[in-house]
C-alpha positions as a printed NumPy array, in Angstrom:
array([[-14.798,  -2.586, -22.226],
       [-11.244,  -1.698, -23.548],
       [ -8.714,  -0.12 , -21.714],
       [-10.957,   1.05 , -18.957],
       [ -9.876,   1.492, -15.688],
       [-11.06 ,   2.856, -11.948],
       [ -8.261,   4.692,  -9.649],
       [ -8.756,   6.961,  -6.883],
       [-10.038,  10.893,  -7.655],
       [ -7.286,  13.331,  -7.389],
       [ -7.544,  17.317,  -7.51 ],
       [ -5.635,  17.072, -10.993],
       [ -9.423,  15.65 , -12.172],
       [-11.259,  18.699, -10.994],
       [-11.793,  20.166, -14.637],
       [-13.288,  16.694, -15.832],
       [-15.516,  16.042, -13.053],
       [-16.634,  18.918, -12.493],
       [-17.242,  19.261, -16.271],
       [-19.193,  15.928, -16.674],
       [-21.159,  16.086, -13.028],
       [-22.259,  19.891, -15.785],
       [-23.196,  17.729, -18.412],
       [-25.287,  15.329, -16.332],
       [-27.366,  18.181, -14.42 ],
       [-27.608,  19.533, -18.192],
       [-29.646,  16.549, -18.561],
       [-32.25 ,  17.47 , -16.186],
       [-33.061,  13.852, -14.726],
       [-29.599,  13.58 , -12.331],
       [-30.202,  15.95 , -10.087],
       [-31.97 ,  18.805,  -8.078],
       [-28.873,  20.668,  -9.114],
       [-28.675,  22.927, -11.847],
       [-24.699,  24.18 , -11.41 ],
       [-21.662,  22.213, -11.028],
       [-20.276,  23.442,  -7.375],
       [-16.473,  24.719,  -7.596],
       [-14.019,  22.043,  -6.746],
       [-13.606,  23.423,  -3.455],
       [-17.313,  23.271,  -2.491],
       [-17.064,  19.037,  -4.207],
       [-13.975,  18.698,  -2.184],
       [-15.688,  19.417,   1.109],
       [-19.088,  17.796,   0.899],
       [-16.919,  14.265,  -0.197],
       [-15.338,  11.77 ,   1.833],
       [-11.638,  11.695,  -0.103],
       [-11.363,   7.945,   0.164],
       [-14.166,   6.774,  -1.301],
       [-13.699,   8.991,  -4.841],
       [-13.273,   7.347,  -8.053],
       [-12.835,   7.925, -11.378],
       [-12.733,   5.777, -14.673],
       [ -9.989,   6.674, -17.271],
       [ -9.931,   5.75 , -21.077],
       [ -6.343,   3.777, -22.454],
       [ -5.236,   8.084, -22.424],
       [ -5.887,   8.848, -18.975],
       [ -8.94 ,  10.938, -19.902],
       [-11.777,  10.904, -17.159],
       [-14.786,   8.974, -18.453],
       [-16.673,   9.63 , -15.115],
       [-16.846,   9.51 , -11.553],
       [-18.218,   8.238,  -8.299],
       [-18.002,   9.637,  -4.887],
       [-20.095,   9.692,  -1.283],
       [-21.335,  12.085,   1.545],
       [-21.937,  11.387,   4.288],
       [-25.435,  11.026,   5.642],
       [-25.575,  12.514,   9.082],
       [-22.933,  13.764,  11.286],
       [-23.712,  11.128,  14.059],
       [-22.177,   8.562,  15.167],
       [-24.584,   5.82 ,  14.941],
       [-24.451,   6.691,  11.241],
       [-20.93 ,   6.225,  10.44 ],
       [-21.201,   3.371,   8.302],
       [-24.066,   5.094,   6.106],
       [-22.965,   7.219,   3.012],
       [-24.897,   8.739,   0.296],
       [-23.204,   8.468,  -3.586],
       [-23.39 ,  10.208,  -6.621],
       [-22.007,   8.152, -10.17 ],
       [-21.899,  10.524, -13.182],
       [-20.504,   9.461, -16.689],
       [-19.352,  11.586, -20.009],
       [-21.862,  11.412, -22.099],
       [-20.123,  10.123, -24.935],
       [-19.051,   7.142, -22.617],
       [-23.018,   6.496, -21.532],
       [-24.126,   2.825, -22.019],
       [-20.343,   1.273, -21.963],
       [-20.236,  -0.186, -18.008],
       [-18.229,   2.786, -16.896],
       [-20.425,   3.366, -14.218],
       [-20.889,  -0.184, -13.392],
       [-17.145,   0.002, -12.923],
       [-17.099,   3.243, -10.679],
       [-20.162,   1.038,  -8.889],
       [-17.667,  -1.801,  -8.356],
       [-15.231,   0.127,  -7.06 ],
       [-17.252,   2.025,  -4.611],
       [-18.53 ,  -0.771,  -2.927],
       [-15.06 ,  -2.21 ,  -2.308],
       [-14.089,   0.362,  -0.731],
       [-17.282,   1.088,   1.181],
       [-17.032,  -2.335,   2.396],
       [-13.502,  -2.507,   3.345],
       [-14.156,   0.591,   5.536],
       [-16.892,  -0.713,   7.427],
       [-19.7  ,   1.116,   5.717],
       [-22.756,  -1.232,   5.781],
       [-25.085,   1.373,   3.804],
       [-24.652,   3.489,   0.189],
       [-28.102,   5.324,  -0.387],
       [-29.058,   6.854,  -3.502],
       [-31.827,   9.16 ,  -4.548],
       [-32.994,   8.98 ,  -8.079],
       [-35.407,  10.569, -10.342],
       [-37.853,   8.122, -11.662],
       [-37.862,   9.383, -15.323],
       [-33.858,   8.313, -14.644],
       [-34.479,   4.929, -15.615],
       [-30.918,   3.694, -17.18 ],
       [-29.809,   4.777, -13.38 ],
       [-32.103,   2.654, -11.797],
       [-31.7  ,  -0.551, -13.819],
       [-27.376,   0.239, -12.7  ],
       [-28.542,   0.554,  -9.238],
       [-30.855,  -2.314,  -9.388],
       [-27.827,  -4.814, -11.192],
       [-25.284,  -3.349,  -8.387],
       [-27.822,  -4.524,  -6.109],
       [-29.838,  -1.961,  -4.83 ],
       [-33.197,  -1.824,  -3.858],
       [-36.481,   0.482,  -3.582],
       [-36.99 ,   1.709,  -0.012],
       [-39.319,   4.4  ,  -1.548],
       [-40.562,   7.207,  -3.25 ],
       [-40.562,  10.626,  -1.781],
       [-43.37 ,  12.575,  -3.838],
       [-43.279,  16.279,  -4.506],
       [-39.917,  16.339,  -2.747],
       [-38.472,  19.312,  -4.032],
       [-38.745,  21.695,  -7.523],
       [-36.531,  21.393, -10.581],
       [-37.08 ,  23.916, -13.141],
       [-40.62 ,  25.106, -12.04 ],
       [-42.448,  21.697, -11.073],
       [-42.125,  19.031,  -8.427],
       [-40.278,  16.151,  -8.432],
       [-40.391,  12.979,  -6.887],
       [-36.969,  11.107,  -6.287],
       [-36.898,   7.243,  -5.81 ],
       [-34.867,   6.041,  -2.496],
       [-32.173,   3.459,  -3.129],
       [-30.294,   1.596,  -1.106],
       [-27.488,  -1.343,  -0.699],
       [-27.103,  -2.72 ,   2.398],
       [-23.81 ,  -4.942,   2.864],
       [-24.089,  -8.542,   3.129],
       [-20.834,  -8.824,   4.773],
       [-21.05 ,  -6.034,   7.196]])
């Protein structure tokens, strides 16, 4: 992939991520989400030092990656949950691979043994990225929640650190 690279999120990318996290709940098969939040609402519910993005040879944002944490206990420090969106026009290039990359370093360095992931199974180009980054299927939770009138179930991920 030419001229692509990963660097940390700044608030000078809100427009872009928020605008391509938009085109990925457009989709219908990212998310139980059907609006962007404002960057305010991203800014809180995301743990600044794990936030990526990927940037074209311009500097324009090609997509992003960023965790939550899962609980606000202790014992569950070193588990996150992510979210990797791409630009449409930039699907099917390794940019999320990338972002991937680049999360787990710096999950890793920091101690965090655990990224989760929730998926929808129709979402099948994000489970064979999961499944490469090395991910695996803890489950399916059926009927887990609605999305646009009808149920959907979500397939858990996770990657557990072999160093941690």
């Amino acid at each position: 992939m030419a001229q692509v690279t990963v660097r940390p999120m700044s608030a000078d990318d809100a427009n872009r991520v928020l605008a391509i996290y938009q085109a990925g709940l457009d989709g219908s098969n990212a998310s139980f989400e059907t609006t962007a939040p404002t960057w305010t609402a991203f800014d809180a519910a995301r743990l600044p030092q794990h936030r990526f993005v990927a940037v074209d040879g311009d500097g324009a944002v090609l997509g992003w990656v960023a965790v939550s944490p899962t609980s606000t206990r202790p014992v569950y420090a070193g588990v996150v949950e992510h979210s990797v969106y791409t630009d449409p026009a930039a699907r099917g290039q390794g940019v999320a691979g990338l972002l991937l990359d680049a999360l787990i370093t710096s999950t890793e360095a920091a101690g965090i043994w655990t990224i989760q992931s929730v998926v929808f199974g129709e979402n099948t180009a994000s489970l064979r990225l999961h499944q490469r980054a090395g991910f695996r299927v803890i489950g399916v939770r059926e009927r887990v929640g609605r999305h646009h009138g009808r149920w959907r179930d979500v397939i858990l991920l996770e990657r557990r650190s072999p160093t941690i």
